[in-house]
Amino acid sequence: MKMKHFIWVSAMITLLCYTTNSLNAQNMKKEEVLQNPSVFPIGDANVQYAKFFIGQSYLARLTQNDELNCPVSNVTFEPGCRNNWHSHTGGQILIAVGGRGYYQEKGKNARLLLPGDVVEIAPDVVHWHGAAPDSWFSHLAIECNPETNQNTWLEPVDDQAYAEATSPQGIAATSVSRNGTTRFINLGNNLAQTDPELEEIFTNFAFGETQQYGDLDTRMRILVTMASTIAMSTAGEYQKTLQAAFVNGVTPLEIKEVLYHAVPYVGMAKVAELISIANGFLSSKGVKLPLEPQAVITSENRMEKGLTLQKSIFGERIDKMYETAPQGQLHFQEYLSANCFGDYQTRPVLDVKTREMLTFAILVSLGGCEAQVKGHIQGNINVGNDKSVLLTVITQLLPYIGYPRTLNALACLNEIVPEDK
């Protein structure tokens, strides 16, 4: 099959996966037990190959004309199901069409698979593939060179190896396009089909050049980008960061806490809709709401604890703010201490360094907050986030907030922490 034709087929399969949920019900068997994550039939229990799988899988042959010389089947895995290590003398192509799964080659990190991902497996490469621990997964299996292609089945992927491979630390750092899929999933936005040039330019920049700058880990890159989308109240981009957070090990508590943290900086009017989106997302992943309460203050001590936290970050500056505030405006300083820091920032889900970094990301993304940006640049420095860290945050956000806000943030940073001559 020619490469352009294959890419077109892959794109169409991806589009089908996102466009119609109604077909799922039609294709599902034993729906009180099974879950069909894709638009393709789930088929019957994979009895013939059951001895080579841990957990239950299902097989549906999709092509019937052998003269086409291209057998295609839909394989569906229950959560935690995976096949043994194995290889194919003629190679194989996998196209993920539903749920979340993993593919791993011997000696390499596992690769997260999401709908639309394509895996090209060379002949004789030892590998395994299967579902995530908490998700059903379906992929199309395309047999290459079917006349001579033979499978060699090897040892099972035991529970320890599977747990290590599917942990956030075990997932492979992948190519530019793969980062775009793994970290910030395109949820139903067919930009690749409607505006492929823009999609390529943005993907190469947001998940190529800017990702190569600085030492910020994947988790923090996701969190600061999530905070930025909250500040700009961009629901579509926020949804992408939710999925990215979920597949990269950010906990439900942390996801919700970024929203809570943003409230005193951007206002509830911007956050309320995104809280609903986050709740719907977490519920779809089986997370029971509400989450466990995290408050460590009372109405009696919120002012005291908030002020103590403020001073631990900003030092004597807080005393000066109280001393110089006009009498009729003193209540704003008290609100900052009791509400912004007492009610919100004393919550233990996120540490002070993370919170100051998120605050910086929020203020930079809002724009027009240069005085506050400068104050929190100093706060970040005071808690251990040095200039290189803040430069990395600004670089990470550039594709999302644009150059004017980015350059304003850079000017503030250079004013507070001048470049070494």
PDB file of C-alpha atoms in Angstrom, residues 82-360:
ATOM      1  CA  ARG A  82      -1.903  -7.738  27.326  1.00  0.00           C
ATOM      2  CA  ASN A  83      -0.328 -10.326  25.089  1.00  0.00           C
ATOM      3  CA  ASN A  84       2.980 -12.102  25.650  1.00  0.00           C
ATOM      4  CA  TRP A  85       6.269 -10.941  24.263  1.00  0.00           C
ATOM      5  CA  HIS A  86       6.292 -12.032  20.629  1.00  0.00           C
ATOM      6  CA  SER A  87       7.562 -11.238  17.142  1.00  0.00           C
ATOM      7  CA  HIS A  88       6.387 -11.555  13.523  1.00  0.00           C
ATOM      8  CA  THR A  89       8.674 -12.673  10.728  1.00  0.00           C
ATOM      9  CA  GLY A  90       6.788 -10.418   8.321  1.00  0.00           C
ATOM     10  CA  GLY A  91       6.134  -7.477  10.640  1.00  0.00           C
ATOM     11  CA  GLN A  92       2.820  -5.933  11.655  1.00  0.00           C
ATOM     12  CA  ILE A  93       0.989  -2.579  11.678  1.00  0.00           C
ATOM     13  CA  LEU A  94      -1.233  -1.519  14.593  1.00  0.00           C
ATOM     14  CA  ILE A  95      -3.696   1.407  14.493  1.00  0.00           C
ATOM     15  CA  ALA A  96      -5.192   2.394  17.853  1.00  0.00           C
ATOM     16  CA  VAL A  97      -8.940   3.018  17.495  1.00  0.00           C
ATOM     17  CA  GLY A  98     -10.345   3.188  21.033  1.00  0.00           C
ATOM     18  CA  GLY A  99      -9.445   3.585  24.697  1.00  0.00           C
ATOM     19  CA  ARG A 100      -5.886   3.698  26.025  1.00  0.00           C
ATOM     20  CA  GLY A 101      -3.222   1.080  25.525  1.00  0.00           C
ATOM     21  CA  TYR A 102       0.514   0.461  25.393  1.00  0.00           C
ATOM     22  CA  TYR A 103       3.114  -0.918  23.008  1.00  0.00           C
ATOM     23  CA  GLN A 104       6.607  -1.888  24.104  1.00  0.00           C
ATOM     24  CA  GLU A 105       9.630  -3.245  22.261  1.00  0.00           C
ATOM     25  CA  LYS A 106      12.218  -5.312  24.082  1.00  0.00           C
ATOM     26  CA  GLY A 107      14.803  -3.079  25.723  1.00  0.00           C
ATOM     27  CA  LYS A 108      12.811   0.134  25.223  1.00  0.00           C
ATOM     28  CA  ASN A 109      10.301   2.150  27.214  1.00  0.00           C
ATOM     29  CA  ALA A 110       6.605   1.546  26.632  1.00  0.00           C
ATOM     30  CA  ARG A 111       4.688   3.839  24.301  1.00  0.00           C
ATOM     31  CA  LEU A 112       1.225   5.093  25.212  1.00  0.00           C
ATOM     32  CA  LEU A 113      -1.334   4.431  22.435  1.00  0.00           C
ATOM     33  CA  LEU A 114      -4.378   6.633  21.892  1.00  0.00           C
ATOM     34  CA  PRO A 115      -6.950   6.652  19.060  1.00  0.00           C
ATOM     35  CA  GLY A 116      -5.268   7.471  15.759  1.00  0.00           C
ATOM     36  CA  ASP A 117      -1.772   6.358  16.796  1.00  0.00           C
ATOM     37  CA  VAL A 118       0.015   4.074  14.323  1.00  0.00           C
ATOM     38  CA  VAL A 119       2.676   1.502  15.238  1.00  0.00           C
ATOM     39  CA  GLU A 120       4.878   0.066  12.480  1.00  0.00           C
ATOM     40  CA  ILE A 121       6.523  -3.112  13.791  1.00  0.00           C
ATOM     41  CA  ALA A 122       9.498  -4.296  11.774  1.00  0.00           C
ATOM     42  CA  PRO A 123      10.030  -8.024  11.111  1.00  0.00           C
ATOM     43  CA  ASP A 124      11.404 -10.037  14.050  1.00  0.00           C
ATOM     44  CA  VAL A 125      11.127  -7.171  16.580  1.00  0.00           C
ATOM     45  CA  VAL A 126      10.180  -8.611  19.988  1.00  0.00           C
ATOM     46  CA  HIS A 127       7.319  -6.652  21.545  1.00  0.00           C
ATOM     47  CA  TRP A 128       3.973  -6.753  23.395  1.00  0.00           C
ATOM     48  CA  HIS A 129       0.837  -4.617  23.339  1.00  0.00           C
ATOM     49  CA  GLY A 130      -2.347  -4.340  25.378  1.00  0.00           C
ATOM     50  CA  ALA A 131      -4.677  -2.176  27.423  1.00  0.00           C
ATOM     51  CA  ALA A 132      -3.900   0.345  30.138  1.00  0.00           C
ATOM     52  CA  PRO A 133      -4.610  -0.882  33.689  1.00  0.00           C
ATOM     53  CA  ASP A 134      -7.789   1.207  33.928  1.00  0.00           C
ATOM     54  CA  SER A 135      -9.052   1.367  30.341  1.00  0.00           C
ATOM     55  CA  TRP A 136     -10.449  -0.861  27.614  1.00  0.00           C
ATOM     56  CA  PHE A 137      -8.391  -0.676  24.415  1.00  0.00           C
ATOM     57  CA  SER A 138      -8.903  -1.561  20.769  1.00  0.00           C
ATOM     58  CA  HIS A 139      -6.493  -1.561  17.856  1.00  0.00           C
ATOM     59  CA  LEU A 140      -6.621  -2.690  14.268  1.00  0.00           C
ATOM     60  CA  ALA A 141      -3.996  -5.359  13.555  1.00  0.00           C
ATOM     61  CA  ILE A 142      -2.798  -5.370   9.932  1.00  0.00           C
ATOM     62  CA  GLU A 143      -0.810  -8.453   8.966  1.00  0.00           C
ATOM     63  CA  CYS A 144       2.099  -7.737   6.651  1.00  0.00           C
ATOM     64  CA  ASN A 145       3.459 -10.305   4.194  1.00  0.00           C
ATOM     65  CA  PRO A 146       0.711 -12.781   5.145  1.00  0.00           C
ATOM     66  CA  GLU A 147       1.962 -15.681   2.997  1.00  0.00           C
ATOM     67  CA  THR A 148       5.190 -16.023   4.983  1.00  0.00           C
ATOM     68  CA  ASN A 149       4.456 -14.158   8.211  1.00  0.00           C
ATOM     69  CA  GLN A 150       4.869 -16.372  11.290  1.00  0.00           C
ATOM     70  CA  ASN A 151       4.434 -15.472  14.970  1.00  0.00           C
ATOM     71  CA  THR A 152       6.940 -16.508  17.615  1.00  0.00           C
ATOM     72  CA  TRP A 153       5.328 -16.392  21.066  1.00  0.00           C
ATOM     73  CA  LEU A 154       7.588 -15.858  24.082  1.00  0.00           C
ATOM     74  CA  GLU A 155       7.196 -15.377  27.855  1.00  0.00           C
ATOM     75  CA  PRO A 156       4.287 -13.456  29.443  1.00  0.00           C
ATOM     76  CA  VAL A 157       4.584  -9.826  30.545  1.00  0.00           C
ATOM     77  CA  ASP A 158       4.310 -10.407  34.289  1.00  0.00           C
ATOM     78  CA  ASP A 159       2.525  -8.040  36.676  1.00  0.00           C
ATOM     79  CA  GLN A 160       5.704  -6.300  37.840  1.00  0.00           C
ATOM     80  CA  ALA A 161       7.002  -5.676  34.316  1.00  0.00           C
ATOM     81  CA  TYR A 162       3.574  -4.464  33.213  1.00  0.00           C
ATOM     82  CA  ALA A 163       3.246  -2.095  36.190  1.00  0.00           C
ATOM     83  CA  GLU A 164       6.698  -0.630  35.540  1.00  0.00           C
ATOM     84  CA  ALA A 165       6.073  -0.229  31.811  1.00  0.00           C
ATOM     85  CA  THR A 166       2.727   1.528  32.245  1.00  0.00           C
ATOM     86  CA  SER A 167       3.795   3.876  35.050  1.00  0.00           C
ATOM     87  CA  PRO A 168       4.323   7.550  34.121  1.00  0.00           C
ATOM     88  CA  GLN A 169       8.061   7.005  34.546  1.00  0.00           C
ATOM     89  CA  GLY A 170       8.011   4.061  32.154  1.00  0.00           C
ATOM     90  CA  ILE A 171       6.364   5.825  29.228  1.00  0.00           C
ATOM     91  CA  ALA A 172       8.750   6.658  26.433  1.00  0.00           C
ATOM     92  CA  ALA A 173       9.757  10.183  25.518  1.00  0.00           C
ATOM     93  CA  THR A 174       8.729  10.211  21.888  1.00  0.00           C
ATOM     94  CA  SER A 175       8.898  12.155  18.663  1.00  0.00           C
ATOM     95  CA  VAL A 176       7.522  15.636  18.066  1.00  0.00           C
ATOM     96  CA  SER A 177       4.234  14.400  16.648  1.00  0.00           C
ATOM     97  CA  ARG A 178       3.898  11.775  19.351  1.00  0.00           C
ATOM     98  CA  ASN A 179       4.378  14.380  22.077  1.00  0.00           C
ATOM     99  CA  GLY A 180       1.565  16.353  20.520  1.00  0.00           C
ATOM    100  CA  THR A 181      -0.708  13.334  20.761  1.00  0.00           C
ATOM    101  CA  THR A 182       0.364  12.128  24.179  1.00  0.00           C
ATOM    102  CA  ARG A 183       0.521  15.371  26.093  1.00  0.00           C
ATOM    103  CA  PHE A 184      -2.213  17.476  24.546  1.00  0.00           C
ATOM    104  CA  ILE A 185      -4.691  15.252  22.758  1.00  0.00           C
ATOM    105  CA  ASN A 186      -6.700  16.715  19.894  1.00  0.00           C
ATOM    106  CA  LEU A 187     -10.213  16.029  21.205  1.00  0.00           C
ATOM    107  CA  GLY A 188     -12.437  15.998  18.139  1.00  0.00           C
ATOM    108  CA  ASN A 189     -10.616  18.915  16.478  1.00  0.00           C
ATOM    109  CA  ASN A 190      -9.784  17.811  12.935  1.00  0.00           C
ATOM    110  CA  LEU A 191      -7.132  20.443  12.344  1.00  0.00           C
ATOM    111  CA  ALA A 192      -4.905  17.871  10.684  1.00  0.00           C
ATOM    112  CA  GLN A 193      -7.602  17.329   8.047  1.00  0.00           C
ATOM    113  CA  THR A 194      -8.869  20.908   7.620  1.00  0.00           C
ATOM    114  CA  ASP A 195      -5.673  22.925   8.155  1.00  0.00           C
ATOM    115  CA  PRO A 196      -2.732  20.517   7.879  1.00  0.00           C
ATOM    116  CA  GLU A 197      -0.133  23.253   7.318  1.00  0.00           C
ATOM    117  CA  LEU A 198      -1.139  25.123  10.480  1.00  0.00           C
ATOM    118  CA  GLU A 199      -1.296  21.862  12.426  1.00  0.00           C
ATOM    119  CA  GLU A 200       2.239  20.986  11.331  1.00  0.00           C
ATOM    120  CA  ILE A 201       3.652  24.436  12.098  1.00  0.00           C
ATOM    121  CA  PHE A 202       2.072  24.587  15.560  1.00  0.00           C
ATOM    122  CA  THR A 203       2.912  20.977  16.456  1.00  0.00           C
ATOM    123  CA  ASN A 204       6.553  21.323  15.453  1.00  0.00           C
ATOM    124  CA  PHE A 205       6.885  24.506  17.505  1.00  0.00           C
ATOM    125  CA  ALA A 206       4.791  23.628  20.579  1.00  0.00           C
ATOM    126  CA  PHE A 207       6.025  20.042  20.878  1.00  0.00           C
ATOM    127  CA  GLY A 208       9.422  20.395  19.245  1.00  0.00           C
ATOM    128  CA  GLU A 209      11.416  23.596  19.654  1.00  0.00           C
ATOM    129  CA  THR A 210       9.834  24.908  22.848  1.00  0.00           C
ATOM    130  CA  GLN A 211       9.909  21.444  24.473  1.00  0.00           C
ATOM    131  CA  GLN A 212      13.644  21.267  23.935  1.00  0.00           C
ATOM    132  CA  TYR A 213      14.276  24.405  25.977  1.00  0.00           C
ATOM    133  CA  GLY A 214      14.976  24.057  29.691  1.00  0.00           C
ATOM    134  CA  ASP A 215      14.762  21.216  32.190  1.00  0.00           C
ATOM    135  CA  LEU A 216      11.120  21.423  33.278  1.00  0.00           C
ATOM    136  CA  ASP A 217       9.689  17.913  33.533  1.00  0.00           C
ATOM    137  CA  THR A 218       6.583  16.758  31.684  1.00  0.00           C
ATOM    138  CA  ARG A 219       4.348  17.034  34.750  1.00  0.00           C
ATOM    139  CA  MET A 220       5.244  20.679  35.383  1.00  0.00           C
ATOM    140  CA  ARG A 221       4.960  21.560  31.692  1.00  0.00           C
ATOM    141  CA  ILE A 222       1.428  20.198  31.749  1.00  0.00           C
ATOM    142  CA  LEU A 223       0.513  21.973  35.005  1.00  0.00           C
ATOM    143  CA  VAL A 224       1.739  25.420  33.916  1.00  0.00           C
ATOM    144  CA  THR A 225       0.030  25.043  30.537  1.00  0.00           C
ATOM    145  CA  MET A 226      -3.153  23.955  32.302  1.00  0.00           C
ATOM    146  CA  ALA A 227      -2.953  27.034  34.540  1.00  0.00           C
ATOM    147  CA  SER A 228      -2.463  29.202  31.453  1.00  0.00           C
ATOM    148  CA  THR A 229      -5.562  27.800  29.726  1.00  0.00           C
ATOM    149  CA  ILE A 230      -7.564  28.501  32.896  1.00  0.00           C
ATOM    150  CA  ALA A 231      -6.323  32.101  32.948  1.00  0.00           C
ATOM    151  CA  MET A 232      -7.406  32.541  29.328  1.00  0.00           C
ATOM    152  CA  SER A 233     -10.629  30.555  29.902  1.00  0.00           C
ATOM    153  CA  THR A 234     -10.049  28.472  26.769  1.00  0.00           C
ATOM    154  CA  ALA A 235     -12.225  25.423  27.354  1.00  0.00           C
ATOM    155  CA  GLY A 236     -11.001  23.457  24.332  1.00  0.00           C
ATOM    156  CA  GLU A 237      -7.325  23.788  25.188  1.00  0.00           C
ATOM    157  CA  TYR A 238      -8.083  23.128  28.857  1.00  0.00           C
ATOM    158  CA  GLN A 239      -9.696  19.793  27.900  1.00  0.00           C
ATOM    159  CA  LYS A 240      -6.513  18.778  26.095  1.00  0.00           C
ATOM    160  CA  THR A 241      -4.410  19.493  29.179  1.00  0.00           C
ATOM    161  CA  LEU A 242      -6.842  17.430  31.280  1.00  0.00           C
ATOM    162  CA  GLN A 243      -6.246  14.359  29.131  1.00  0.00           C
ATOM    163  CA  ALA A 244      -2.517  15.033  29.072  1.00  0.00           C
ATOM    164  CA  ALA A 245      -2.474  15.300  32.869  1.00  0.00           C
ATOM    165  CA  PHE A 246      -4.403  12.059  33.238  1.00  0.00           C
ATOM    166  CA  VAL A 247      -2.105   9.981  31.029  1.00  0.00           C
ATOM    167  CA  ASN A 248       1.036  11.467  32.590  1.00  0.00           C
ATOM    168  CA  GLY A 249       0.210  10.661  36.214  1.00  0.00           C
ATOM    169  CA  VAL A 250      -1.169  13.964  37.511  1.00  0.00           C
ATOM    170  CA  THR A 251      -3.631  13.027  40.253  1.00  0.00           C
ATOM    171  CA  PRO A 252      -7.304  14.066  40.373  1.00  0.00           C
ATOM    172  CA  LEU A 253      -6.546  16.130  43.474  1.00  0.00           C
ATOM    173  CA  GLU A 254      -3.806  18.004  41.628  1.00  0.00           C
ATOM    174  CA  ILE A 255      -6.058  18.582  38.607  1.00  0.00           C
ATOM    175  CA  LYS A 256      -8.755  20.102  40.806  1.00  0.00           C
ATOM    176  CA  GLU A 257      -6.256  22.061  42.887  1.00  0.00           C
ATOM    177  CA  VAL A 258      -4.920  23.947  39.861  1.00  0.00           C
ATOM    178  CA  LEU A 259      -8.489  25.189  39.325  1.00  0.00           C
ATOM    179  CA  TYR A 260      -8.903  26.132  42.982  1.00  0.00           C
ATOM    180  CA  HIS A 261      -5.554  27.905  42.974  1.00  0.00           C
ATOM    181  CA  ALA A 262      -6.591  29.991  39.970  1.00  0.00           C
ATOM    182  CA  VAL A 263      -9.809  31.351  41.511  1.00  0.00           C
ATOM    183  CA  PRO A 264      -8.304  34.278  43.480  1.00  0.00           C
ATOM    184  CA  TYR A 265      -6.200  35.308  40.465  1.00  0.00           C
ATOM    185  CA  VAL A 266      -8.651  35.047  37.563  1.00  0.00           C
ATOM    186  CA  GLY A 267     -12.019  35.055  39.356  1.00  0.00           C
ATOM    187  CA  MET A 268     -14.756  32.455  39.630  1.00  0.00           C
ATOM    188  CA  ALA A 269     -16.414  33.738  36.446  1.00  0.00           C
ATOM    189  CA  LYS A 270     -13.549  32.241  34.408  1.00  0.00           C
ATOM    190  CA  VAL A 271     -13.123  29.106  36.498  1.00  0.00           C
ATOM    191  CA  ALA A 272     -16.721  27.927  36.972  1.00  0.00           C
ATOM    192  CA  GLU A 273     -17.204  26.479  33.476  1.00  0.00           C
ATOM    193  CA  LEU A 274     -13.833  24.738  33.598  1.00  0.00           C
ATOM    194  CA  ILE A 275     -14.692  23.143  36.955  1.00  0.00           C
ATOM    195  CA  SER A 276     -17.721  21.570  35.266  1.00  0.00           C
ATOM    196  CA  ILE A 277     -15.506  20.303  32.445  1.00  0.00           C
ATOM    197  CA  ALA A 278     -12.997  18.847  34.918  1.00  0.00           C
ATOM    198  CA  ASN A 279     -15.766  17.176  36.939  1.00  0.00           C
ATOM    199  CA  GLY A 280     -17.218  15.578  33.836  1.00  0.00           C
ATOM    200  CA  PHE A 281     -13.791  14.376  32.745  1.00  0.00           C
ATOM    201  CA  LEU A 282     -12.894  12.899  36.138  1.00  0.00           C
ATOM    202  CA  SER A 283     -16.294  11.220  36.461  1.00  0.00           C
ATOM    203  CA  SER A 284     -15.793   9.619  33.035  1.00  0.00           C
ATOM    204  CA  LYS A 285     -12.560   8.126  34.384  1.00  0.00           C
ATOM    205  CA  GLY A 286     -14.336   6.576  37.376  1.00  0.00           C
ATOM    206  CA  VAL A 287     -13.228   9.197  39.920  1.00  0.00           C
ATOM    207  CA  LYS A 288     -15.817   9.618  42.676  1.00  0.00           C
ATOM    208  CA  LEU A 289     -16.750  13.207  43.416  1.00  0.00           C
ATOM    209  CA  PRO A 290     -16.441  15.194  45.558  1.00  0.00           C
ATOM    210  CA  LEU A 291     -12.804  14.492  46.355  1.00  0.00           C
ATOM    211  CA  GLU A 292     -11.556  14.351  49.916  1.00  0.00           C
ATOM    212  CA  PRO A 293     -11.502  17.822  51.552  1.00  0.00           C
ATOM    213  CA  GLN A 294      -8.058  19.433  51.769  1.00  0.00           C
ATOM    214  CA  ALA A 295      -8.594  22.541  53.898  1.00  0.00           C
ATOM    215  CA  VAL A 296      -6.268  22.888  56.894  1.00  0.00           C
ATOM    216  CA  ILE A 297      -7.591  26.212  58.189  1.00  0.00           C
ATOM    217  CA  THR A 298     -10.650  27.342  60.106  1.00  0.00           C
ATOM    218  CA  SER A 299     -12.576  30.595  60.049  1.00  0.00           C
ATOM    219  CA  GLU A 300     -10.706  31.540  63.218  1.00  0.00           C
ATOM    220  CA  ASN A 301      -7.139  30.961  61.988  1.00  0.00           C
ATOM    221  CA  ARG A 302      -7.323  31.542  58.204  1.00  0.00           C
ATOM    222  CA  MET A 303      -5.975  35.096  58.555  1.00  0.00           C
ATOM    223  CA  GLU A 304      -3.110  34.037  60.788  1.00  0.00           C
ATOM    224  CA  LYS A 305      -2.053  31.084  58.650  1.00  0.00           C
ATOM    225  CA  GLY A 306      -2.452  32.985  55.403  1.00  0.00           C
ATOM    226  CA  LEU A 307      -0.353  35.902  56.640  1.00  0.00           C
ATOM    227  CA  THR A 308       2.327  33.533  57.891  1.00  0.00           C
ATOM    228  CA  LEU A 309       2.500  31.863  54.479  1.00  0.00           C
ATOM    229  CA  GLN A 310       2.597  35.238  52.707  1.00  0.00           C
ATOM    230  CA  LYS A 311       5.527  36.393  54.823  1.00  0.00           C
ATOM    231  CA  SER A 312       7.395  33.110  54.287  1.00  0.00           C
ATOM    232  CA  ILE A 313       7.342  33.834  50.552  1.00  0.00           C
ATOM    233  CA  PHE A 314       7.615  37.644  50.343  1.00  0.00           C
ATOM    234  CA  GLY A 315       9.186  38.583  53.682  1.00  0.00           C
ATOM    235  CA  GLU A 316       9.145  42.183  54.911  1.00  0.00           C
ATOM    236  CA  ARG A 317       7.333  43.354  51.777  1.00  0.00           C
ATOM    237  CA  ILE A 318       4.050  42.192  53.319  1.00  0.00           C
ATOM    238  CA  ASP A 319       4.529  44.361  56.422  1.00  0.00           C
ATOM    239  CA  LYS A 320       5.228  47.373  54.166  1.00  0.00           C
ATOM    240  CA  MET A 321       2.063  46.683  52.148  1.00  0.00           C
ATOM    241  CA  TYR A 322       0.032  46.760  55.345  1.00  0.00           C
ATOM    242  CA  GLU A 323       1.797  49.875  56.644  1.00  0.00           C
ATOM    243  CA  THR A 324       1.361  51.888  53.442  1.00  0.00           C
ATOM    244  CA  ALA A 325      -2.221  50.859  52.582  1.00  0.00           C
ATOM    245  CA  PRO A 326      -4.723  53.737  52.978  1.00  0.00           C
ATOM    246  CA  GLN A 327      -7.183  53.101  55.796  1.00  0.00           C
ATOM    247  CA  GLY A 328     -10.100  52.713  53.400  1.00  0.00           C
ATOM    248  CA  GLN A 329      -8.174  50.135  51.339  1.00  0.00           C
ATOM    249  CA  LEU A 330      -6.646  48.036  54.112  1.00  0.00           C
ATOM    250  CA  HIS A 331      -9.338  45.410  53.663  1.00  0.00           C
ATOM    251  CA  PHE A 332      -7.791  44.366  50.318  1.00  0.00           C
ATOM    252  CA  GLN A 333      -4.550  43.451  52.094  1.00  0.00           C
ATOM    253  CA  GLU A 334      -6.529  41.494  54.662  1.00  0.00           C
ATOM    254  CA  TYR A 335      -8.427  39.679  51.920  1.00  0.00           C
ATOM    255  CA  LEU A 336      -5.145  38.744  50.249  1.00  0.00           C
ATOM    256  CA  SER A 337      -3.839  37.255  53.481  1.00  0.00           C
ATOM    257  CA  ALA A 338      -6.996  35.484  54.679  1.00  0.00           C
ATOM    258  CA  ASN A 339      -8.583  34.493  51.370  1.00  0.00           C
ATOM    259  CA  CYS A 340      -5.936  34.222  48.647  1.00  0.00           C
ATOM    260  CA  PHE A 341      -3.265  32.711  50.884  1.00  0.00           C
ATOM    261  CA  GLY A 342      -5.285  31.417  53.836  1.00  0.00           C
ATOM    262  CA  ASP A 343      -8.243  29.802  52.100  1.00  0.00           C
ATOM    263  CA  TYR A 344      -6.421  28.600  48.998  1.00  0.00           C
ATOM    264  CA  GLN A 345      -2.652  28.402  49.283  1.00  0.00           C
ATOM    265  CA  THR A 346      -2.438  26.647  52.635  1.00  0.00           C
ATOM    266  CA  ARG A 347      -4.040  23.583  51.040  1.00  0.00           C
ATOM    267  CA  PRO A 348      -1.333  20.862  51.029  1.00  0.00           C
ATOM    268  CA  VAL A 349      -2.028  19.315  47.597  1.00  0.00           C
ATOM    269  CA  LEU A 350       0.575  21.507  45.877  1.00  0.00           C
ATOM    270  CA  ASP A 351       3.797  22.722  47.479  1.00  0.00           C
ATOM    271  CA  VAL A 352       4.774  26.377  47.635  1.00  0.00           C
ATOM    272  CA  LYS A 353       7.272  26.175  44.741  1.00  0.00           C
ATOM    273  CA  THR A 354       4.647  24.676  42.453  1.00  0.00           C
ATOM    274  CA  ARG A 355       2.045  27.229  43.516  1.00  0.00           C
ATOM    275  CA  GLU A 356       4.335  30.189  42.862  1.00  0.00           C
ATOM    276  CA  MET A 357       5.190  28.765  39.426  1.00  0.00           C
ATOM    277  CA  LEU A 358       1.482  28.339  38.623  1.00  0.00           C
ATOM    278  CA  THR A 359       0.756  31.879  39.806  1.00  0.00           C
ATOM    279  CA  PHE A 360       3.480  33.182  37.506  1.00  0.00           C
TER     280      PHE A 360
END
